[in-house]
């Protein structure tokens, strides 16, 4: 990959788990009998310098590449956590995931009636097929502000 003087690179800082921009400050080309070597010297916003070829952290020529890499790594981590939970469930509770299983997400029942529908007595859905009739004290009734 061609990297030129003045070009911005984005380096993944594994200690702070952040992406740090760096600029290619200098490119050194050394030709010897054994061959040619190239070193790219980087400068970071805090003034520190590093040689690109000696870095072990991933680096990217654009921010979208860095984002894609981080999303991919996050997905791998989530997959590992899910796999570990599933293995623990299988080991400890004889859990088997059905092949055609669709995931269900719990959502609490919505039991707020529309303001125009409030009467002296309101039926509220409590979930699981249960309902309750609720009467509000007159102090809580809505009064019309338009006359």
PDB file of C-alpha atoms in Angstrom:
ATOM      1  CA  UNK A   1       0.000   0.000   0.000  1.00  0.00           C
ATOM      2  CA  UNK A   2       1.364   3.381  -1.007  1.00  0.00           C
ATOM      3  CA  UNK A   3       1.645   5.893   1.855  1.00  0.00           C
ATOM      4  CA  UNK A   4       2.940   9.374   1.079  1.00  0.00           C
ATOM      5  CA  UNK A   5       4.398  12.260   3.074  1.00  0.00           C
ATOM      6  CA  UNK A   6       1.628  14.426   4.530  1.00  0.00           C
ATOM      7  CA  UNK A   7      -0.982  11.654   4.350  1.00  0.00           C
ATOM      8  CA  UNK A   8      -3.195  11.072   7.380  1.00  0.00           C
ATOM      9  CA  UNK A   9      -3.454   7.597   8.856  1.00  0.00           C
ATOM     10  CA  UNK A  10      -5.749   6.381  11.627  1.00  0.00           C
ATOM     11  CA  UNK A  11      -4.107   4.154  14.235  1.00  0.00           C
ATOM     12  CA  UNK A  12      -6.006   1.986  16.695  1.00  0.00           C
ATOM     13  CA  UNK A  13      -4.677   2.683  20.195  1.00  0.00           C
ATOM     14  CA  UNK A  14      -5.128  -0.636  21.991  1.00  0.00           C
ATOM     15  CA  UNK A  15      -4.485   0.896  25.435  1.00  0.00           C
ATOM     16  CA  UNK A  16      -7.176   3.573  25.311  1.00  0.00           C
ATOM     17  CA  UNK A  17      -9.372   1.725  22.782  1.00  0.00           C
ATOM     18  CA  UNK A  18      -9.529   4.768  20.558  1.00  0.00           C
ATOM     19  CA  UNK A  19      -8.577   5.785  17.045  1.00  0.00           C
ATOM     20  CA  UNK A  20      -5.733   8.289  16.876  1.00  0.00           C
ATOM     21  CA  UNK A  21      -4.896  10.251  13.734  1.00  0.00           C
ATOM     22  CA  UNK A  22      -1.262  10.380  12.655  1.00  0.00           C
ATOM     23  CA  UNK A  23       0.427  12.164   9.797  1.00  0.00           C
ATOM     24  CA  UNK A  24       3.229  10.698   7.695  1.00  0.00           C
ATOM     25  CA  UNK A  25       5.995  13.177   8.497  1.00  0.00           C
ATOM     26  CA  UNK A  26       8.874  11.531   6.662  1.00  0.00           C
ATOM     27  CA  UNK A  27       9.528   8.623   4.293  1.00  0.00           C
ATOM     28  CA  UNK A  28      13.027   7.133   4.348  1.00  0.00           C
ATOM     29  CA  UNK A  29      14.128   4.902   1.468  1.00  0.00           C
ATOM     30  CA  UNK A  30      17.345   2.959   1.962  1.00  0.00           C
ATOM     31  CA  UNK A  31      18.938   1.079  -0.930  1.00  0.00           C
ATOM     32  CA  UNK A  32      21.617  -1.496  -0.171  1.00  0.00           C
ATOM     33  CA  UNK A  33      23.138  -4.483  -1.904  1.00  0.00           C
ATOM     34  CA  UNK A  34      20.601  -6.646  -0.074  1.00  0.00           C
ATOM     35  CA  UNK A  35      17.641  -4.631  -1.300  1.00  0.00           C
ATOM     36  CA  UNK A  36      15.512  -1.613  -0.586  1.00  0.00           C
ATOM     37  CA  UNK A  37      13.785  -0.743   2.697  1.00  0.00           C
ATOM     38  CA  UNK A  38      11.205   1.944   3.307  1.00  0.00           C
ATOM     39  CA  UNK A  39      10.343   3.510   6.664  1.00  0.00           C
ATOM     40  CA  UNK A  40       7.414   5.830   7.269  1.00  0.00           C
ATOM     41  CA  UNK A  41       7.846   8.138  10.250  1.00  0.00           C
ATOM     42  CA  UNK A  42       4.579   9.262  11.827  1.00  0.00           C
ATOM     43  CA  UNK A  43       3.783  12.177  14.085  1.00  0.00           C
ATOM     44  CA  UNK A  44       0.808  12.084  16.450  1.00  0.00           C
ATOM     45  CA  UNK A  45      -1.291  15.006  17.777  1.00  0.00           C
ATOM     46  CA  UNK A  46       0.548  14.860  21.128  1.00  0.00           C
ATOM     47  CA  UNK A  47       3.896  15.317  19.333  1.00  0.00           C
ATOM     48  CA  UNK A  48       5.097  11.732  19.770  1.00  0.00           C
ATOM     49  CA  UNK A  49       6.716  10.028  16.792  1.00  0.00           C
ATOM     50  CA  UNK A  50       6.703   6.400  15.643  1.00  0.00           C
ATOM     51  CA  UNK A  51       7.848   4.286  12.712  1.00  0.00           C
ATOM     52  CA  UNK A  52       4.887   2.770  10.894  1.00  0.00           C
ATOM     53  CA  UNK A  53       6.675  -0.455  10.010  1.00  0.00           C
ATOM     54  CA  UNK A  54       7.518  -1.111  13.690  1.00  0.00           C
ATOM     55  CA  UNK A  55       3.942  -0.614  14.937  1.00  0.00           C
ATOM     56  CA  UNK A  56       1.903  -3.653  15.937  1.00  0.00           C
ATOM     57  CA  UNK A  57      -1.430  -1.797  16.194  1.00  0.00           C
ATOM     58  CA  UNK A  58      -3.794  -1.850  13.209  1.00  0.00           C
ATOM     59  CA  UNK A  59      -3.805   1.304  11.104  1.00  0.00           C
ATOM     60  CA  UNK A  60      -6.011   2.571   8.295  1.00  0.00           C
ATOM     61  CA  UNK A  61      -5.783   5.076   5.478  1.00  0.00           C
ATOM     62  CA  UNK A  62      -9.345   6.306   6.066  1.00  0.00           C
ATOM     63  CA  UNK A  63     -11.689   6.568   9.019  1.00  0.00           C
ATOM     64  CA  UNK A  64     -14.328   4.333   7.406  1.00  0.00           C
ATOM     65  CA  UNK A  65     -11.821   1.462   7.311  1.00  0.00           C
ATOM     66  CA  UNK A  66     -11.156   1.961  11.025  1.00  0.00           C
ATOM     67  CA  UNK A  67     -14.893   1.973  11.742  1.00  0.00           C
ATOM     68  CA  UNK A  68     -15.449  -1.239   9.754  1.00  0.00           C
ATOM     69  CA  UNK A  69     -12.607  -2.932  11.623  1.00  0.00           C
ATOM     70  CA  UNK A  70     -13.999  -1.904  15.027  1.00  0.00           C
ATOM     71  CA  UNK A  71     -17.516  -3.036  14.127  1.00  0.00           C
ATOM     72  CA  UNK A  72     -16.159  -6.392  12.963  1.00  0.00           C
ATOM     73  CA  UNK A  73     -14.199  -6.832  16.202  1.00  0.00           C
ATOM     74  CA  UNK A  74     -17.244  -5.851  18.283  1.00  0.00           C
ATOM     75  CA  UNK A  75     -19.367  -8.398  16.419  1.00  0.00           C
ATOM     76  CA  UNK A  76     -16.776 -11.110  17.132  1.00  0.00           C
ATOM     77  CA  UNK A  77     -16.846 -10.201  20.823  1.00  0.00           C
ATOM     78  CA  UNK A  78     -20.657 -10.312  20.970  1.00  0.00           C
ATOM     79  CA  UNK A  79     -20.677 -13.663  19.155  1.00  0.00           C
ATOM     80  CA  UNK A  80     -18.183 -15.054  21.697  1.00  0.00           C
ATOM     81  CA  UNK A  81     -20.289 -13.831  24.643  1.00  0.00           C
ATOM     82  CA  UNK A  82     -23.454 -15.359  23.159  1.00  0.00           C
ATOM     83  CA  UNK A  83     -21.678 -18.646  22.432  1.00  0.00           C
ATOM     84  CA  UNK A  84     -20.347 -18.813  25.993  1.00  0.00           C
ATOM     85  CA  UNK A  85     -23.832 -18.173  27.427  1.00  0.00           C
ATOM     86  CA  UNK A  86     -25.363 -20.830  25.182  1.00  0.00           C
ATOM     87  CA  UNK A  87     -22.681 -23.386  26.124  1.00  0.00           C
ATOM     88  CA  UNK A  88     -23.264 -22.654  29.821  1.00  0.00           C
ATOM     89  CA  UNK A  89     -27.034 -23.044  29.375  1.00  0.00           C
ATOM     90  CA  UNK A  90     -26.549 -26.358  27.559  1.00  0.00           C
ATOM     91  CA  UNK A  91     -24.127 -27.656  30.203  1.00  0.00           C
ATOM     92  CA  UNK A  92     -26.039 -26.548  33.304  1.00  0.00           C
ATOM     93  CA  UNK A  93     -29.694 -26.597  32.252  1.00  0.00           C
ATOM     94  CA  UNK A  94     -30.006 -29.053  29.339  1.00  0.00           C
ATOM     95  CA  UNK A  95     -30.795 -26.133  27.042  1.00  0.00           C
ATOM     96  CA  UNK A  96     -31.319 -26.815  23.346  1.00  0.00           C
ATOM     97  CA  UNK A  97     -31.814 -24.016  20.844  1.00  0.00           C
ATOM     98  CA  UNK A  98     -34.536 -25.009  18.336  1.00  0.00           C
ATOM     99  CA  UNK A  99     -33.367 -24.719  14.738  1.00  0.00           C
ATOM    100  CA  UNK A 100     -36.383 -22.637  13.666  1.00  0.00           C
ATOM    101  CA  UNK A 101     -36.512 -20.547  16.860  1.00  0.00           C
ATOM    102  CA  UNK A 102     -37.455 -16.904  16.537  1.00  0.00           C
ATOM    103  CA  UNK A 103     -36.150 -14.678  19.278  1.00  0.00           C
ATOM    104  CA  UNK A 104     -38.660 -12.989  21.541  1.00  0.00           C
ATOM    105  CA  UNK A 105     -37.982  -9.701  23.253  1.00  0.00           C
ATOM    106  CA  UNK A 106     -39.977  -8.806  26.348  1.00  0.00           C
ATOM    107  CA  UNK A 107     -41.862  -5.559  26.034  1.00  0.00           C
ATOM    108  CA  UNK A 108     -43.901  -4.286  28.970  1.00  0.00           C
ATOM    109  CA  UNK A 109     -47.578  -3.740  28.179  1.00  0.00           C
ATOM    110  CA  UNK A 110     -48.598  -0.239  27.239  1.00  0.00           C
ATOM    111  CA  UNK A 111     -51.495   0.704  29.494  1.00  0.00           C
ATOM    112  CA  UNK A 112     -51.733   4.457  29.033  1.00  0.00           C
ATOM    113  CA  UNK A 113     -55.089   5.483  27.559  1.00  0.00           C
ATOM    114  CA  UNK A 114     -55.319   8.448  25.251  1.00  0.00           C
ATOM    115  CA  UNK A 115     -56.159  11.685  27.029  1.00  0.00           C
ATOM    116  CA  UNK A 116     -59.463  12.054  25.231  1.00  0.00           C
ATOM    117  CA  UNK A 117     -60.524   8.545  26.306  1.00  0.00           C
ATOM    118  CA  UNK A 118     -60.217   9.022  30.075  1.00  0.00           C
ATOM    119  CA  UNK A 119     -63.554   8.413  31.819  1.00  0.00           C
ATOM    120  CA  UNK A 120     -64.401   7.957  35.482  1.00  0.00           C
ATOM    121  CA  UNK A 121     -63.281   4.327  35.166  1.00  0.00           C
ATOM    122  CA  UNK A 122     -60.464   3.032  32.973  1.00  0.00           C
ATOM    123  CA  UNK A 123     -59.620  -0.567  32.077  1.00  0.00           C
ATOM    124  CA  UNK A 124     -55.862  -1.161  32.174  1.00  0.00           C
ATOM    125  CA  UNK A 125     -54.115  -4.124  30.518  1.00  0.00           C
ATOM    126  CA  UNK A 126     -51.715  -5.675  33.073  1.00  0.00           C
ATOM    127  CA  UNK A 127     -50.236  -8.187  30.634  1.00  0.00           C
ATOM    128  CA  UNK A 128     -50.607 -11.973  30.522  1.00  0.00           C
ATOM    129  CA  UNK A 129     -54.285 -11.554  29.677  1.00  0.00           C
ATOM    130  CA  UNK A 130     -55.081  -9.753  32.944  1.00  0.00           C
ATOM    131  CA  UNK A 131     -56.937  -6.445  33.127  1.00  0.00           C
ATOM    132  CA  UNK A 132     -57.924  -4.111  35.961  1.00  0.00           C
ATOM    133  CA  UNK A 133     -60.543  -1.396  36.285  1.00  0.00           C
ATOM    134  CA  UNK A 134     -59.103   1.764  37.782  1.00  0.00           C
ATOM    135  CA  UNK A 135     -61.037   4.770  39.056  1.00  0.00           C
ATOM    136  CA  UNK A 136     -59.222   8.053  39.372  1.00  0.00           C
ATOM    137  CA  UNK A 137     -60.133  10.524  42.114  1.00  0.00           C
ATOM    138  CA  UNK A 138     -61.928  13.639  40.867  1.00  0.00           C
ATOM    139  CA  UNK A 139     -58.821  15.720  41.698  1.00  0.00           C
ATOM    140  CA  UNK A 140     -57.012  13.917  38.853  1.00  0.00           C
ATOM    141  CA  UNK A 141     -59.703  14.391  36.236  1.00  0.00           C
ATOM    142  CA  UNK A 142     -58.894  16.667  33.339  1.00  0.00           C
ATOM    143  CA  UNK A 143     -60.828  19.898  33.085  1.00  0.00           C
ATOM    144  CA  UNK A 144     -61.368  21.693  29.860  1.00  0.00           C
ATOM    145  CA  UNK A 145     -59.373  24.913  29.703  1.00  0.00           C
ATOM    146  CA  UNK A 146     -61.392  26.256  26.762  1.00  0.00           C
ATOM    147  CA  UNK A 147     -64.745  27.852  27.552  1.00  0.00           C
TER     148      UNK A 147
END
